[in-house]
Coordinates of C-alpha atoms in Angstrom, one line a residue:
Chain A
M24 CA -20.2 14.3 2.5
R25 CA -21.4 15.5 -0.9
E26 CA -19.9 14.3 -4.1
F27 CA -19.7 16.0 -7.5
S28 CA -18.3 15.1 -10.9
Y29 CA -16.6 17.4 -13.4
D30 CA -14.7 17.1 -16.6
V31 CA -12.0 19.5 -15.5
A32 CA -11.3 20.8 -12.0
I33 CA -8.9 23.6 -11.5
I34 CA -7.3 24.2 -8.1
G35 CA -6.8 28.0 -7.7
G36 CA -8.7 31.0 -9.1
G37 CA -5.8 33.3 -9.8
P38 CA -4.6 34.3 -13.2
A39 CA -3.5 30.7 -14.1
G40 CA -6.7 29.1 -12.9
L41 CA -8.9 31.7 -14.7
A42 CA -7.1 31.2 -18.0
A43 CA -7.0 27.4 -17.6
A44 CA -10.8 27.3 -16.9
L45 CA -11.6 29.5 -19.9
A46 CA -9.4 27.5 -22.3
A47 CA -10.8 24.2 -21.0
R48 CA -14.4 25.4 -21.6
E49 CA -13.5 26.8 -25.0
A50 CA -11.8 23.5 -25.9
G51 CA -15.1 21.6 -25.3
A52 CA -14.9 20.5 -21.6
E53 CA -18.6 20.7 -20.6
R54 CA -18.3 20.7 -16.8
V55 CA -15.5 22.9 -15.5
L56 CA -15.0 23.9 -11.8
I57 CA -12.6 26.4 -10.2
L58 CA -11.8 25.8 -6.5
E59 CA -10.6 29.0 -4.8
R60 CA -9.7 29.3 -1.1
D61 CA -10.0 33.2 -1.0
R62 CA -13.2 35.2 -0.8
E63 CA -13.0 36.2 -4.4
L64 CA -11.3 35.3 -7.7
G65 CA -8.2 37.0 -9.1
G66 CA -5.5 35.7 -6.7
I67 CA -2.6 37.9 -5.9
L68 CA -3.5 40.3 -8.8
Q69 CA -6.1 41.8 -6.5
Q70 CA -3.4 43.2 -4.2
C71 CA -1.1 44.3 -7.0
I72 CA -2.7 47.7 -7.5
H73 CA 0.2 49.1 -9.6
N74 CA -0.1 49.1 -13.4
G75 CA 2.0 47.5 -16.0
F76 CA 0.1 44.2 -16.4
G77 CA -1.2 42.9 -19.8
L78 CA 1.1 44.7 -22.3
R79 CA 1.4 41.4 -24.2
R80 CA -2.0 39.9 -23.6
F81 CA -4.2 43.0 -24.0
E82 CA -1.7 45.4 -25.6
E83 CA -2.4 48.0 -22.9
E84 CA -1.2 48.6 -19.4
L85 CA -3.6 47.5 -16.7
T86 CA -3.5 47.4 -13.0
G87 CA -3.5 44.0 -11.3
P88 CA -7.2 44.1 -10.4
G89 CA -7.9 45.4 -13.9
Y90 CA -6.1 42.4 -15.5
A91 CA -7.9 40.0 -13.1
H92 CA -11.3 41.5 -13.9
R93 CA -10.9 41.0 -17.6
Y94 CA -10.6 37.3 -17.0
I95 CA -13.2 37.2 -14.2
D96 CA -15.7 38.8 -16.5
L97 CA -15.0 36.3 -19.2
V98 CA -15.4 33.4 -16.7
K99 CA -18.7 34.9 -15.4
A100 CA -20.0 35.0 -19.0
T101 CA -19.7 31.1 -19.1
D102 CA -21.2 28.3 -17.2
I103 CA -17.9 27.5 -15.4
D104 CA -18.7 26.8 -11.7
V105 CA -16.7 28.7 -9.1
W106 CA -16.4 27.6 -5.5
L107 CA -15.0 30.4 -3.2
D108 CA -13.7 30.0 0.3
T109 CA -12.9 26.4 -0.6
T110 CA -9.6 24.9 0.5
V111 CA -8.5 21.8 -1.3
L112 CA -7.0 19.2 1.2
A113 CA -5.9 16.6 -1.3
A114 CA -6.0 15.9 -5.0
E115 CA -5.2 12.2 -5.6
P116 CA -4.4 10.2 -8.6
G117 CA -7.7 9.2 -10.4
G118 CA -8.9 12.8 -10.0
V119 CA -10.4 12.6 -6.5
I120 CA -10.3 16.1 -4.9
T121 CA -11.2 16.6 -1.3
S122 CA -12.1 20.1 -0.3
V123 CA -13.6 21.9 2.7
S124 CA -15.5 25.2 3.0
P125 CA -17.6 27.0 5.6
H126 CA -20.8 26.7 3.5
A127 CA -20.5 23.2 2.0
G128 CA -18.4 21.4 4.6
L129 CA -16.3 18.5 3.4
T130 CA -16.8 17.8 -0.3
V131 CA -15.4 15.3 -2.8
V132 CA -15.1 16.2 -6.5
R133 CA -14.3 13.5 -9.1
A134 CA -12.7 15.1 -12.1
K135 CA -11.5 13.5 -15.4
S136 CA -8.7 16.1 -15.5
V137 CA -7.1 18.3 -12.7
V138 CA -5.2 21.5 -13.3
Y139 CA -2.9 22.7 -10.5
A140 CA -2.9 26.5 -10.5
M141 CA -2.1 27.3 -6.8
G142 CA 0.5 29.9 -7.6
C143 CA 3.5 30.5 -5.3
R144 CA 4.4 31.9 -1.9
E145 CA 7.1 34.0 -0.5
R146 CA 10.3 32.8 1.0
T147 CA 10.6 34.0 4.6
R148 CA 13.3 35.1 7.0
G149 CA 13.8 31.4 7.9
A150 CA 14.6 30.6 4.3
I151 CA 17.5 33.0 4.3
R152 CA 18.5 32.3 7.9
T153 CA 18.9 35.9 9.0
P154 CA 20.3 35.9 12.6
G155 CA 19.2 38.2 15.4
S156 CA 16.2 38.6 17.7
R157 CA 12.6 37.9 16.8
P158 CA 10.8 41.3 17.1
A159 CA 7.5 42.4 15.5
G160 CA 7.8 44.4 12.3
V161 CA 9.4 41.8 10.0
F162 CA 7.1 41.0 7.1
T163 CA 7.3 39.5 3.6
A164 CA 6.8 42.2 1.0
G165 CA 3.6 40.5 -0.3
A166 CA 2.1 40.3 3.2
A167 CA 2.8 44.0 3.6
Q168 CA 1.3 44.6 0.2
R169 CA -1.9 43.0 1.2
M170 CA -2.0 45.0 4.4
V171 CA -1.4 48.3 2.7
N172 CA -3.5 47.8 -0.5
M173 CA -6.4 45.8 0.7
E174 CA -6.7 45.9 4.5
G175 CA -5.7 49.5 5.2
Y176 CA -2.8 49.0 7.6
L177 CA 0.7 50.5 7.3
P178 CA 3.2 47.9 8.6
G179 CA 5.9 50.5 9.6
R180 CA 7.2 54.1 9.1
E181 CA 11.0 53.6 8.7
V182 CA 11.5 50.7 6.3
V183 CA 14.5 48.5 5.2
I184 CA 13.9 46.2 2.3
V185 CA 15.9 42.9 2.1
G186 CA 16.2 41.5 -1.4
S187 CA 15.4 43.3 -4.7
G188 CA 12.6 41.1 -6.0
D189 CA 9.8 42.9 -7.8
I190 CA 7.4 42.9 -4.9
G191 CA 10.0 44.5 -2.6
L192 CA 10.6 47.2 -5.2
I193 CA 6.9 47.8 -5.8
M194 CA 6.5 48.0 -2.0
A195 CA 9.3 50.5 -1.7
R196 CA 7.3 52.9 -3.8
R197 CA 4.0 52.0 -2.2
M198 CA 5.3 52.6 1.3
T199 CA 6.8 55.9 0.2
F200 CA 3.4 56.9 -1.3
E201 CA 1.8 56.2 2.1
G202 CA 4.2 58.4 4.0
A203 CA 6.8 55.9 5.2
K204 CA 10.5 56.5 4.8
V205 CA 12.2 53.7 2.8
K206 CA 15.8 53.8 3.9
A207 CA 17.4 51.3 1.5
V208 CA 17.1 48.1 -0.4
F209 CA 19.9 45.5 0.3
E210 CA 20.5 42.8 -2.3
I211 CA 23.1 40.0 -1.6
M212 CA 23.7 39.3 -5.3
P213 CA 25.8 41.5 -7.5
H214 CA 22.7 42.1 -9.7
S215 CA 19.1 43.0 -9.0
N216 CA 16.4 40.3 -9.1
G217 CA 13.8 42.8 -10.1
L218 CA 12.6 44.1 -13.5
T219 CA 14.7 47.1 -14.7
R220 CA 11.6 49.3 -15.0
N221 CA 10.8 48.7 -11.3
I222 CA 14.4 49.8 -10.3
V223 CA 13.8 53.0 -12.2
Q224 CA 10.2 53.7 -11.2
C225 CA 10.2 52.5 -7.7
L226 CA 13.7 53.3 -6.4
E227 CA 15.5 55.9 -8.5
D228 CA 12.4 58.1 -8.8
F229 CA 12.4 58.5 -5.1
G230 CA 16.1 58.5 -4.4
I231 CA 15.9 55.1 -2.5
P232 CA 19.4 53.6 -2.5
L233 CA 19.9 50.0 -3.8
Y234 CA 23.0 48.3 -2.3
L235 CA 24.1 45.3 -4.4
G236 CA 26.4 42.8 -2.9
H237 CA 25.2 43.5 0.7
S238 CA 23.7 41.2 3.2
V239 CA 21.6 41.9 6.3
T240 CA 23.6 40.0 8.9
A241 CA 21.4 40.8 11.9
I242 CA 17.9 42.1 12.8
H243 CA 17.8 44.0 16.1
G244 CA 15.0 44.9 18.6
K245 CA 13.2 43.4 21.5
D246 CA 9.5 43.9 21.0
R247 CA 9.7 45.9 17.8
V248 CA 12.4 46.0 15.2
S249 CA 14.9 48.7 16.0
G250 CA 17.4 48.3 13.2
V251 CA 19.5 46.0 11.1
T252 CA 23.2 45.3 10.6
V253 CA 24.5 45.1 7.0
S254 CA 27.8 44.0 5.6
K255 CA 29.3 43.8 2.1
V256 CA 29.8 40.3 0.7
N257 CA 32.5 38.9 -1.6
D258 CA 31.9 37.0 -4.8
K259 CA 31.3 33.8 -2.8
L260 CA 28.6 35.7 -0.9
E261 CA 30.7 35.6 2.3
V262 CA 30.6 38.6 4.6
I263 CA 33.6 40.9 4.3
E264 CA 35.0 41.7 7.8
G265 CA 35.1 45.3 8.7
T266 CA 32.4 46.5 6.3
A267 CA 29.4 46.3 8.8
F268 CA 27.2 49.2 9.4
D269 CA 23.8 49.7 11.2
V270 CA 20.6 51.1 9.8
D271 CA 17.7 52.1 12.2
C272 CA 14.2 51.1 11.2
D273 CA 10.9 49.9 12.6
C274 CA 10.0 47.6 9.7
V275 CA 11.9 45.1 7.6
L276 CA 10.3 43.8 4.4
L277 CA 11.6 40.7 2.8
S278 CA 11.6 40.2 -1.0
V279 CA 13.9 37.2 -1.2
G280 CA 12.2 35.0 -3.8
L281 CA 9.1 32.9 -4.5
I282 CA 8.5 29.2 -4.3
P283 CA 5.7 27.2 -5.9
E284 CA 2.8 26.5 -3.5
N285 CA 3.0 22.8 -4.5
E286 CA 2.2 20.8 -1.4
L287 CA -0.8 19.2 -3.1
G288 CA 1.3 18.1 -6.0
R289 CA 4.1 16.8 -3.8
A290 CA 1.5 14.9 -1.7
A291 CA 0.1 13.3 -4.8
G292 CA 3.6 12.1 -5.7
L293 CA 4.2 14.2 -8.8
G294 CA 7.6 14.1 -10.4
L295 CA 9.3 17.4 -9.5
D296 CA 11.9 19.6 -11.0
P297 CA 14.3 20.3 -8.1
I298 CA 15.3 23.7 -9.5
T299 CA 11.9 25.2 -10.3
G300 CA 10.2 23.5 -7.3
G301 CA 7.3 22.7 -9.5
A302 CA 6.2 19.6 -11.4
R303 CA 8.1 18.2 -14.4
V304 CA 5.7 18.7 -17.4
D305 CA 5.6 18.0 -21.1
Q306 CA 4.5 20.5 -23.8
F307 CA 0.9 19.9 -22.8
R308 CA 1.7 20.9 -19.2
Q309 CA 0.8 17.3 -18.2
T310 CA 2.7 16.1 -15.1
S311 CA 4.0 12.7 -14.4
I312 CA 0.5 11.6 -13.3
P313 CA -1.8 11.2 -16.3
G314 CA -4.7 13.7 -16.1
F315 CA -2.9 16.1 -13.8
F316 CA -1.7 19.3 -15.3
A317 CA 0.1 22.4 -13.9
A318 CA 0.5 26.0 -15.0
G319 CA 1.5 29.4 -13.7
N320 CA 3.6 30.0 -10.7
V321 CA 2.9 26.6 -9.1
L322 CA 4.8 25.2 -12.1
H323 CA 7.7 27.8 -12.3
V324 CA 7.8 31.4 -11.0
H325 CA 7.0 33.9 -13.8
D326 CA 7.8 37.6 -13.9
L327 CA 4.9 38.6 -16.3
V328 CA 1.3 37.5 -15.7
D329 CA 0.8 37.5 -19.5
W330 CA 3.0 34.4 -19.8
V331 CA 1.1 32.8 -16.9
S332 CA -2.2 33.3 -18.8
E333 CA -0.7 31.8 -22.0
E334 CA 0.8 28.8 -20.2
A335 CA -2.4 28.2 -18.3
A336 CA -4.4 28.2 -21.5
I337 CA -2.2 25.4 -22.8
A338 CA -2.8 23.4 -19.6
G339 CA -6.6 24.1 -19.8
R340 CA -6.9 23.0 -23.4
S341 CA -4.8 19.9 -22.7
A342 CA -7.0 19.1 -19.7
A343 CA -10.1 19.3 -21.8
R344 CA -8.6 17.0 -24.4
H345 CA -7.6 14.5 -21.7
A346 CA -11.1 14.6 -20.3
R347 CA -12.4 13.6 -23.8
G348 CA -9.9 10.8 -24.1
E349 CA -8.1 12.7 -26.9
L350 CA -4.7 13.2 -25.2
V351 CA -3.5 9.7 -25.7
A352 CA -0.8 8.3 -23.5
S353 CA 2.3 9.8 -25.1
G354 CA 4.5 6.7 -25.1
R355 CA 8.2 7.7 -25.2
Q356 CA 9.0 10.9 -23.5
R357 CA 12.2 12.8 -24.3
S358 CA 13.9 14.8 -21.7
V359 CA 14.8 18.5 -22.2
T360 CA 17.7 19.9 -20.2
A361 CA 18.9 23.4 -19.3
G362 CA 22.6 23.4 -20.1
E363 CA 25.4 26.1 -19.9
G364 CA 24.2 29.5 -18.9
L365 CA 20.6 28.4 -18.0
R366 CA 19.0 27.5 -14.7
T367 CA 15.6 26.2 -15.8
V368 CA 13.7 25.1 -18.8
V369 CA 9.9 24.4 -19.1
P370 CA 8.6 22.1 -20.4
Q371 CA 11.2 19.6 -19.1
C372 CA 10.2 16.8 -21.4
L373 CA 8.4 16.3 -24.7
S374 CA 5.7 13.9 -25.6
A375 CA 4.7 12.9 -29.2
F376 CA 3.8 16.0 -31.2
E377 CA 0.2 16.8 -32.2
P378 CA -0.4 16.4 -35.9
G379 CA 0.3 19.6 -37.7
K380 CA 2.2 21.2 -34.8
M381 CA 4.8 23.6 -36.2
S382 CA 6.7 24.8 -33.1
V383 CA 7.1 24.3 -29.4
R384 CA 7.4 27.3 -27.0
F385 CA 10.0 26.9 -24.3
Y386 CA 10.5 29.2 -21.2
F387 CA 14.0 29.7 -19.6
R388 CA 15.7 31.3 -16.7
A389 CA 19.3 32.4 -17.2
A390 CA 21.9 31.5 -14.6
K391 CA 23.5 34.9 -14.6
P392 CA 23.2 38.3 -16.3
M393 CA 24.9 38.6 -19.7
G394 CA 25.0 41.0 -22.6
A395 CA 24.4 40.0 -26.1
S396 CA 24.0 36.3 -26.2
L397 CA 23.1 33.3 -28.3
L398 CA 20.4 30.9 -27.3
Q399 CA 21.3 27.5 -28.7
F400 CA 19.3 24.3 -29.1
W401 CA 21.3 21.1 -29.3
A402 CA 19.7 17.9 -30.6
D403 CA 21.6 14.7 -30.0
G404 CA 24.8 16.7 -29.5
A405 CA 24.5 18.8 -32.6
L406 CA 23.6 22.5 -32.9
A407 CA 20.2 22.5 -34.5
F408 CA 18.9 26.0 -33.8
E409 CA 20.3 29.4 -32.7
R410 CA 18.7 32.7 -31.8
K411 CA 20.2 36.0 -30.8
L412 CA 19.3 37.7 -27.5
R413 CA 20.2 41.3 -27.0
V414 CA 20.4 41.0 -23.3
V415 CA 20.0 38.2 -20.7
K416 CA 18.8 38.8 -17.1
P417 CA 17.9 36.1 -14.6
S418 CA 15.0 38.3 -13.5
E419 CA 13.4 38.2 -17.0
M420 CA 12.2 34.9 -18.5
I421 CA 13.5 34.0 -21.9
V422 CA 10.9 32.7 -24.3
A423 CA 11.7 30.9 -27.5
D424 CA 9.7 29.0 -30.2
I425 CA 11.6 26.0 -31.6
P426 CA 10.4 24.7 -34.9
V427 CA 9.3 21.0 -34.7
R428 CA 11.4 20.2 -37.8
K429 CA 14.5 21.3 -35.9
I430 CA 13.6 19.0 -33.0
G431 CA 12.9 16.0 -35.2
D432 CA 13.4 12.6 -33.6
A433 CA 16.3 13.6 -31.4
A434 CA 16.6 11.7 -28.2
T435 CA 18.5 14.2 -26.2
L436 CA 17.5 17.9 -26.2
E437 CA 19.6 20.6 -24.6
F438 CA 19.5 24.4 -24.5
R439 CA 22.5 26.7 -23.8
V440 CA 23.1 30.4 -23.6
L441 CA 26.5 31.6 -24.6
P442 CA 28.0 35.1 -25.0
A443 CA 27.5 36.4 -28.6
P444 CA 30.7 37.0 -30.6
E445 CA 29.5 40.4 -31.6
K446 CA 27.0 43.1 -30.5
I447 CA 23.5 42.4 -31.5
D448 CA 21.3 45.1 -33.1
A449 CA 17.7 45.5 -32.2
E450 CA 16.7 44.4 -35.7
D451 CA 18.4 41.1 -35.3
E452 CA 16.5 40.0 -32.3
I453 CA 13.3 38.1 -33.0
E454 CA 10.6 38.8 -30.4
E455 CA 8.3 35.9 -29.8
E456 CA 4.7 37.0 -30.2
A457 CA 2.0 35.5 -28.1
Chain B
M22 CA 26.7 79.1 -28.3
M23 CA 25.1 75.7 -28.1
A24 CA 24.9 73.9 -24.8
R25 CA 24.8 70.2 -25.4
V26 CA 23.8 67.9 -22.4
V27 CA 23.6 64.2 -22.8
H28 CA 21.2 62.3 -20.4
A29 CA 21.4 58.6 -19.9
I30 CA 17.8 57.3 -19.9
Q31 CA 16.6 53.9 -18.9
C32 CA 13.3 53.2 -20.7
I33 CA 10.5 51.9 -18.6
G34 CA 8.0 51.4 -21.4
C35 CA 8.1 47.7 -21.3
P36 CA 10.0 44.9 -19.5
I37 CA 12.8 44.8 -22.0
G38 CA 14.2 48.0 -20.4
C39 CA 16.3 49.5 -23.2
G40 CA 19.1 51.9 -22.0
G41 CA 19.9 54.9 -24.2
E42 CA 21.0 58.4 -24.4
V43 CA 19.3 61.6 -25.2
A44 CA 21.3 64.7 -26.2
V45 CA 19.6 68.0 -25.5
E46 CA 20.8 71.2 -27.1
D47 CA 19.4 74.5 -25.7
G48 CA 16.4 72.7 -24.2
V49 CA 15.6 70.8 -27.4
V50 CA 16.1 67.1 -28.0
A51 CA 18.9 66.9 -30.7
E52 CA 19.8 63.2 -30.8
M53 CA 18.6 59.9 -29.3
T54 CA 20.4 56.6 -29.4
G55 CA 19.8 53.1 -27.9
F56 CA 16.0 53.0 -28.0
T57 CA 14.3 50.4 -30.2
C58 CA 10.7 51.4 -30.5
N59 CA 8.6 54.5 -31.0
K60 CA 7.2 54.2 -27.6
G61 CA 10.7 54.2 -26.2
L62 CA 11.7 57.2 -28.2
A63 CA 8.6 59.1 -27.1
Y64 CA 9.3 58.2 -23.5
A65 CA 12.9 59.2 -23.6
A66 CA 12.2 62.5 -25.2
E67 CA 9.6 63.3 -22.6
E68 CA 11.7 62.0 -19.7
V69 CA 14.4 64.7 -20.2
V70 CA 12.0 67.6 -20.6
A71 CA 8.8 66.8 -18.6
P72 CA 8.9 63.4 -16.9
K73 CA 5.5 61.7 -16.1
R74 CA 4.3 58.6 -14.3
M75 CA 1.1 56.7 -13.9
V76 CA 0.0 56.9 -10.3
T77 CA -1.8 54.1 -8.4
T78 CA -3.0 54.3 -4.8
T79 CA -6.1 53.6 -2.7
V80 CA -8.9 55.6 -1.3
R81 CA -11.2 54.8 1.6
V82 CA -14.5 53.0 1.0
S83 CA -17.6 53.4 3.1
G84 CA -20.2 50.7 3.3
G85 CA -18.3 48.3 1.1
G86 CA -17.3 44.7 1.3
L87 CA -13.6 45.9 1.4
P88 CA -12.2 48.9 3.2
L89 CA -10.1 50.2 0.3
L90 CA -10.6 50.9 -3.4
P91 CA -7.5 50.9 -5.7
V92 CA -7.5 53.8 -8.1
V93 CA -5.3 54.6 -11.1
S94 CA -4.6 57.7 -13.0
A95 CA -6.2 57.6 -16.5
T96 CA -3.1 59.2 -18.0
P97 CA 0.4 59.9 -16.6
V98 CA 0.9 62.6 -14.0
P99 CA 3.8 65.1 -14.1
K100 CA 6.4 63.5 -11.8
D101 CA 6.7 66.6 -9.5
R102 CA 2.9 66.6 -8.9
I103 CA 2.6 62.9 -7.8
F104 CA 2.7 63.6 -4.1
D105 CA 0.2 66.5 -4.5
C106 CA -2.2 64.0 -6.1
L107 CA -1.6 61.4 -3.3
R108 CA -2.4 64.1 -0.7
L109 CA -5.6 64.9 -2.6
L110 CA -6.7 61.2 -2.8
R111 CA -5.9 60.7 0.9
G112 CA -8.8 62.8 1.8
V113 CA -11.3 61.0 -0.5
T114 CA -13.9 58.5 0.8
V115 CA -16.1 56.8 -1.7
V116 CA -19.4 55.1 -1.0
A117 CA -20.0 51.5 -2.2
P118 CA -21.0 50.0 -4.6
I119 CA -18.4 51.2 -7.1
A120 CA -17.9 50.0 -10.6
E121 CA -14.5 49.5 -12.2
G122 CA -13.7 52.5 -14.4
A123 CA -15.8 54.9 -12.4
I124 CA -14.2 58.4 -12.1
I125 CA -13.2 58.9 -8.5
V126 CA -11.6 62.3 -8.9
A127 CA -12.0 64.2 -12.2
D128 CA -9.3 66.6 -13.4
A129 CA -7.2 66.2 -10.3
L130 CA -5.6 69.6 -9.3
G131 CA -6.4 71.0 -12.7
L132 CA -3.8 68.7 -14.2
G133 CA -6.3 67.3 -16.7
V134 CA -5.9 63.8 -15.2
D135 CA -8.8 61.7 -14.0
F136 CA -8.4 59.1 -11.3
R137 CA -10.5 56.0 -11.9
A138 CA -11.6 52.9 -9.9
A139 CA -9.4 49.9 -10.7
R140 CA -12.0 47.3 -9.6
D141 CA -15.6 46.8 -8.5
I142 CA -16.5 47.0 -4.9
A143 CA -19.8 45.6 -3.8
S144 CA -21.8 47.2 -1.0
L145 CA -22.1 45.3 2.3

């Protein structure tokens, strides 16, 4: 068994891993390694052939592969090592990473810092407990996306999509482009979980109906899917009797949420956030185990890759500083909580600030859609900072920079989102610039 | 006599997704409300008169490490010609290696829109 040593080892070569590796190298880590289980770098972006990526990061609209290639080219221009077809089996405290690959067999890497960048995976039929038979033709939307865009297979001709996540919406258009008939999208919640522009461009453009407040209550078919039964649900998400109807189809695509692919972190004993499913991190994206960092969808599921790149750069820089012994044990950590109107906040705790630090950027998910709102920051029970938001949607992450002087020495830090007393004009909203 | 028609337009220019209205009088945009950037105003004005979309799809690859090449229109395509473009691209097979940005179909259907390779594909 061969052994290697690195300053920073990054698990995953998708957008988070690529940005973390570059930032670590730029911040002075001399030996940086990316471990990637797929045949090439780029992660899920390689199958996201639609455009709309990179508006913030590159100020132009790129396709998924286009965005990935910008970063792959930057990595190739450095001396960062990349191991492809390499699956990490364990990453243990102390920075011992065990991996396996067809060409190198079992390998151990000793790293001063480790960055988790494994991304996320899709929730499946089991996760939403859809009753019925177990026929062929039921896929997660992302699996179908890989088949259609990379492997050259069409998973069905008459399609029903369950859930209104972005990948499902994108696949509604993609399947339509490839000659399939997409009959409907059914979303159990009273609001869509996808970006507004995807509702317009992927459904409305092609007359594909979106049924909100509807649940697929059964999947039918013996060998192949033959149809689904759908019912309306009430505000407790309970099926309303007498509203059931059937839709014939030969393919069901599920777009019912994403969960961090965090088995390695869980096995290593990281402190987890039960809501995001990812690690609890401080502003350096350091987890509860010193020297272990996390960024991107393995930390919390993002809607824009631009934010993934930015967050991963923070983790990469911090990992480089830790490898050099510059990220000192932070001492007292203060906990940050998502209060009224919010579901999640990242980072979940704050360590001591770096000298000269002016602000800390926080990322939030709202609990429910709201119109004009106020994002409030409460320090030790007193309102310390307030920002106007024109609109709040659970599908779109809220990003806010909080000045360090507003945070001060407060021991308890809480964020809330409340309805704004009056309508907010565009000029009043401050957009955070990356 | 002036015929005034108000269209509700959902901007797709960026993820903020502003909703607004465009009033058209005798085929000419008379008034726009609800949009918050120049890109949004330009999109909304075009959307009521001549809607366009970027088009992404795949074409077959021969002799490549992957069976499909993703392609993207260099500029937006008139909405009512999207399926004509897809039909054209369905018949295209490219030979690897292919470099990102290479023109796969120039001036598709005389629309003045090129389709370009969205990634590299190495030959086998």
